[in-house]
Amino acid sequence: MAKSAGCEVRFSCEDSFRSDAEDLVRVYRAVDRVGVDRIGIADTVGIAHPRQVSELVSSLRTVVDCDIEVHFHNDTGCAVANAHSAVQAGATHVDTCVLGIGERNGITPLGGFISRMYADDPEGVKMKYNLPRIPHMDHYVASAVGVHVPFNNYLSGYSAFSHKAGMHLKAMLQNSSTYEALNPDDFGVSRVVNVAHRLTGWNA
């Protein structure tokens, strides 16, 4: 009835990575045959690692024709890596949130995920997304919900593009890509070079 009314239908299983893989495949194959638009894989407690993710998504990609959505919690610090692995294995949708805000340690942070994708394909990501909006969103949401943007946050933390170690500074002044995988200009933020910092030393 939902599809006949023009609605998109998604079927998702909780705690997918602590569930029996054979059961998951059987259930997802069945709902795919019924005609859902998308199935969802959820790492509800953040227990998965990239190899598990790749294996499960790759397996499901061979048995379903519908889209595959993934949802990763960050309890063990793998949310970005897991999302990236899922996309490489054939996932079509990734749940993200500004600053990764969510239950417990949150879910895949938008800025971190975009950074990871940018590292693979800068030009493709620049064409598809309005990258300078991400740092602005981080600060807007942080202010709205009453939290601070972490100093080491992807893209928007004040130390994200900050350099102070002497050897780093010397190399950065010659070629910024030496110690930057991401170009701050593409994200609308500035690079900070601390030439007089107490950690700079004599090598700058």
CSV table of C-alpha atoms in Angstrom, one decimal:
chain,number,residue,atom,x,y,z
A,1,MET,CA,0.0,0.0,0.0
A,2,ALA,CA,2.8,2.4,0.8
A,3,LYS,CA,4.4,2.1,-2.6
A,4,SER,CA,1.1,2.5,-4.4
A,5,ALA,CA,0.7,5.7,-2.5
A,6,GLY,CA,4.0,7.0,-3.8
A,7,CYS,CA,6.0,6.4,-0.7
A,8,GLU,CA,9.5,5.0,-0.6
A,9,VAL,CA,9.8,1.8,1.4
A,10,ARG,CA,12.8,0.9,3.5
A,11,PHE,CA,13.3,-2.3,5.6
A,12,SER,CA,16.0,-2.3,8.2
A,13,CYS,CA,17.3,-4.7,10.8
A,14,GLU,CA,18.7,-3.6,14.2
A,15,ASP,CA,22.1,-4.8,15.4
A,16,SER,CA,23.0,-6.3,12.1
A,17,PHE,CA,26.6,-7.1,13.0
A,18,ARG,CA,25.7,-9.2,16.1
A,19,SER,CA,23.0,-11.0,14.1
A,20,ASP,CA,23.4,-14.3,12.3
A,21,ALA,CA,24.6,-13.5,8.7
A,22,GLU,CA,22.6,-16.3,7.1
A,23,ASP,CA,19.5,-15.0,8.8
A,24,LEU,CA,20.1,-11.5,7.6
A,25,VAL,CA,20.7,-12.6,4.0
A,26,ARG,CA,17.5,-14.7,4.1
A,27,VAL,CA,15.4,-11.8,5.5
A,28,TYR,CA,16.8,-9.2,3.2
A,29,ARG,CA,16.4,-11.4,0.1
A,30,ALA,CA,12.8,-11.9,1.0
A,31,VAL,CA,11.9,-8.2,1.5
A,32,ASP,CA,13.8,-7.4,-1.7
A,33,ARG,CA,11.5,-9.8,-3.6
A,34,VAL,CA,8.5,-8.1,-2.1
A,35,GLY,CA,9.7,-4.9,-3.7
A,36,VAL,CA,11.2,-2.6,-1.0
A,37,ASP,CA,13.2,0.3,-2.3
A,38,ARG,CA,16.0,0.1,0.2
A,39,ILE,CA,17.3,-2.2,2.9
A,40,GLY,CA,19.1,-0.9,5.9
A,41,ILE,CA,22.1,-2.4,7.8
A,42,ALA,CA,22.5,-1.0,11.3
A,43,ASP,CA,25.6,-1.2,13.5
A,44,THR,CA,23.5,-0.3,16.5
A,45,VAL,CA,26.2,-0.6,19.2
A,46,GLY,CA,29.2,0.4,17.1
A,47,ILE,CA,30.8,-3.0,17.2
A,48,ALA,CA,31.6,-3.5,13.5
A,49,HIS,CA,34.9,-3.1,11.8
A,50,PRO,CA,35.6,-2.3,8.1
A,51,ARG,CA,36.4,-5.9,7.0
A,52,GLN,CA,33.1,-7.1,8.5
A,53,VAL,CA,31.3,-4.3,6.8
A,54,SER,CA,32.8,-5.0,3.5
A,55,GLU,CA,32.0,-8.7,3.7
A,56,LEU,CA,28.3,-8.2,4.7
A,57,VAL,CA,27.6,-5.4,2.2
A,58,SER,CA,29.3,-7.3,-0.6
A,59,SER,CA,27.3,-10.4,0.2
A,60,LEU,CA,24.0,-8.6,0.3
A,61,ARG,CA,24.9,-6.8,-3.0
A,62,THR,CA,24.9,-10.1,-4.7
A,63,VAL,CA,21.4,-11.1,-3.5
A,64,VAL,CA,19.4,-7.9,-3.6
A,65,ASP,CA,18.6,-5.5,-6.4
A,66,CYS,CA,17.4,-2.7,-4.2
A,67,ASP,CA,19.5,0.1,-2.6
A,68,ILE,CA,21.5,-0.6,0.5
A,69,GLU,CA,21.6,1.9,3.4
A,70,VAL,CA,24.1,1.7,6.2
A,71,HIS,CA,24.0,3.2,9.7
A,72,PHE,CA,27.1,3.1,11.9
A,73,HIS,CA,27.5,4.1,15.6
A,74,ASN,CA,30.9,5.3,16.7
A,75,ASP,CA,31.3,3.6,20.0
A,76,THR,CA,34.6,2.0,18.9
A,77,GLY,CA,35.7,4.9,16.6
A,78,CYS,CA,35.1,3.1,13.3
A,79,ALA,CA,32.1,4.9,12.0
A,80,VAL,CA,33.8,6.8,9.2
A,81,ALA,CA,36.0,3.9,8.2
A,82,ASN,CA,33.0,1.6,8.2
A,83,ALA,CA,30.9,4.0,6.1
A,84,HIS,CA,33.7,4.3,3.6
A,85,SER,CA,34.1,0.5,3.4
A,86,ALA,CA,30.4,0.1,2.9
A,87,VAL,CA,30.3,2.5,0.0
A,88,GLN,CA,33.3,0.7,-1.6
A,89,ALA,CA,31.4,-2.6,-1.2
A,90,GLY,CA,28.3,-1.3,-2.9
A,91,ALA,CA,26.2,0.6,-0.4
A,92,THR,CA,24.2,3.4,-1.9
A,93,HIS,CA,23.1,5.4,1.2
A,94,VAL,CA,25.0,6.4,4.4
A,95,ASP,CA,23.4,7.9,7.5
A,96,THR,CA,25.4,10.8,8.8
A,97,CYS,CA,24.9,13.7,11.2
A,98,VAL,CA,26.5,17.1,11.7
A,99,LEU,CA,29.3,16.6,14.2
A,100,GLY,CA,28.2,13.0,14.4
A,101,ILE,CA,25.8,13.9,17.2
A,102,GLY,CA,23.6,10.9,18.2
A,103,GLU,CA,23.0,8.3,20.8
A,104,ARG,CA,26.0,7.6,23.0
A,105,ASN,CA,29.1,8.3,20.9
A,106,GLY,CA,27.0,9.3,17.9
A,107,ILE,CA,27.0,8.1,14.3
A,108,THR,CA,29.1,8.8,11.2
A,109,PRO,CA,30.0,12.5,11.3
A,110,LEU,CA,29.2,14.2,8.0
A,111,GLY,CA,32.5,16.2,8.0
A,112,GLY,CA,34.6,13.1,8.6
A,113,PHE,CA,32.8,11.0,6.0
A,114,ILE,CA,33.1,13.8,3.3
A,115,SER,CA,36.8,14.2,4.2
A,116,ARG,CA,37.3,10.5,3.6
A,117,MET,CA,35.5,10.5,0.3
A,118,TYR,CA,37.4,13.7,-0.7
A,119,ALA,CA,40.7,12.0,0.0
A,120,ASP,CA,39.8,9.4,-2.6
A,121,ASP,CA,38.3,11.7,-5.2
A,122,PRO,CA,38.7,15.4,-4.6
A,123,GLU,CA,37.3,16.7,-7.9
A,124,GLY,CA,34.3,14.3,-7.8
A,125,VAL,CA,33.4,15.3,-4.3
A,126,LYS,CA,33.9,19.1,-5.0
A,127,MET,CA,31.5,18.8,-8.0
A,128,LYS,CA,28.8,16.9,-6.0
A,129,TYR,CA,28.9,18.8,-2.6
A,130,ASN,CA,29.0,22.4,-1.4
A,131,LEU,CA,32.0,21.8,0.8
A,132,PRO,CA,32.4,25.2,2.4
A,133,ARG,CA,28.9,24.7,4.0
A,134,ILE,CA,30.2,21.9,6.2
A,135,PRO,CA,32.3,23.9,8.6
A,136,HIS,CA,29.5,26.5,8.8
A,137,MET,CA,27.0,23.8,9.6
A,138,ASP,CA,29.2,22.4,12.3
A,139,HIS,CA,29.5,25.7,14.1
A,140,TYR,CA,25.8,26.5,13.6
A,141,VAL,CA,24.6,23.2,15.0
A,142,ALA,CA,27.1,23.3,17.9
A,143,SER,CA,25.8,26.7,18.9
A,144,ALA,CA,22.2,25.6,18.5
A,145,VAL,CA,22.5,22.6,20.8
A,146,GLY,CA,24.9,24.1,23.2
A,147,VAL,CA,28.1,22.2,22.6
A,148,HIS,CA,31.6,23.1,21.5
A,149,VAL,CA,33.2,22.0,18.2
A,150,PRO,CA,36.1,19.7,19.3
A,151,PHE,CA,39.5,21.3,18.7
A,152,ASN,CA,40.5,18.4,16.5
A,153,ASN,CA,37.2,18.0,14.7
A,154,TYR,CA,37.3,17.2,11.0
A,155,LEU,CA,37.5,20.4,8.9
A,156,SER,CA,36.0,22.7,11.5
A,157,GLY,CA,38.2,22.2,14.6
A,158,TYR,CA,40.6,25.0,15.2
A,159,SER,CA,43.6,22.7,14.8
A,160,ALA,CA,42.4,20.9,11.7
A,161,PHE,CA,44.7,22.9,9.4
A,162,SER,CA,47.1,24.2,12.1
A,163,HIS,CA,50.8,23.6,11.8
A,164,LYS,CA,53.5,24.3,14.4
A,165,ALA,CA,56.2,21.6,14.5
A,166,GLY,CA,59.5,22.9,12.9
A,167,MET,CA,60.0,20.2,10.3
A,168,HIS,CA,56.4,20.4,9.3
A,169,LEU,CA,56.5,24.2,8.9
A,170,LYS,CA,59.6,24.0,6.7
A,171,ALA,CA,58.0,21.5,4.4
A,172,MET,CA,54.6,23.3,4.4
A,173,LEU,CA,56.2,26.6,3.4
A,174,GLN,CA,57.6,24.8,0.3
A,175,ASN,CA,54.6,22.5,-0.5
A,176,SER,CA,51.4,22.5,1.5
A,177,SER,CA,50.5,19.0,0.4
A,178,THR,CA,53.5,17.6,2.3
A,179,TYR,CA,51.4,17.6,5.5
A,180,GLU,CA,47.9,18.1,4.2
A,181,ALA,CA,45.8,15.5,2.5
A,182,LEU,CA,42.8,17.9,2.3
A,183,ASN,CA,43.0,21.4,0.8
A,184,PRO,CA,41.5,23.9,3.3
A,185,ASP,CA,40.6,26.3,0.4
A,186,ASP,CA,38.1,23.7,-0.9
A,187,PHE,CA,36.3,23.7,2.4
A,188,GLY,CA,36.3,27.5,2.9
A,189,VAL,CA,38.7,27.4,5.9
A,190,SER,CA,42.1,28.9,6.5
A,191,ARG,CA,45.4,27.3,7.2
A,192,VAL,CA,47.2,28.4,10.3
A,193,VAL,CA,51.0,28.3,10.4
A,194,ASN,CA,52.4,29.0,13.8
A,195,VAL,CA,56.0,30.1,13.1
A,196,ALA,CA,56.6,31.4,16.6
A,197,HIS,CA,55.1,28.5,18.6
A,198,ARG,CA,57.0,27.1,21.5
A,199,LEU,CA,57.0,23.7,19.7
A,200,THR,CA,58.4,25.1,16.4
A,201,GLY,CA,62.1,24.6,17.4
A,202,TRP,CA,65.0,25.3,15.1
A,203,ASN,CA,64.0,23.3,12.1
A,204,ALA,CA,61.5,25.7,10.5
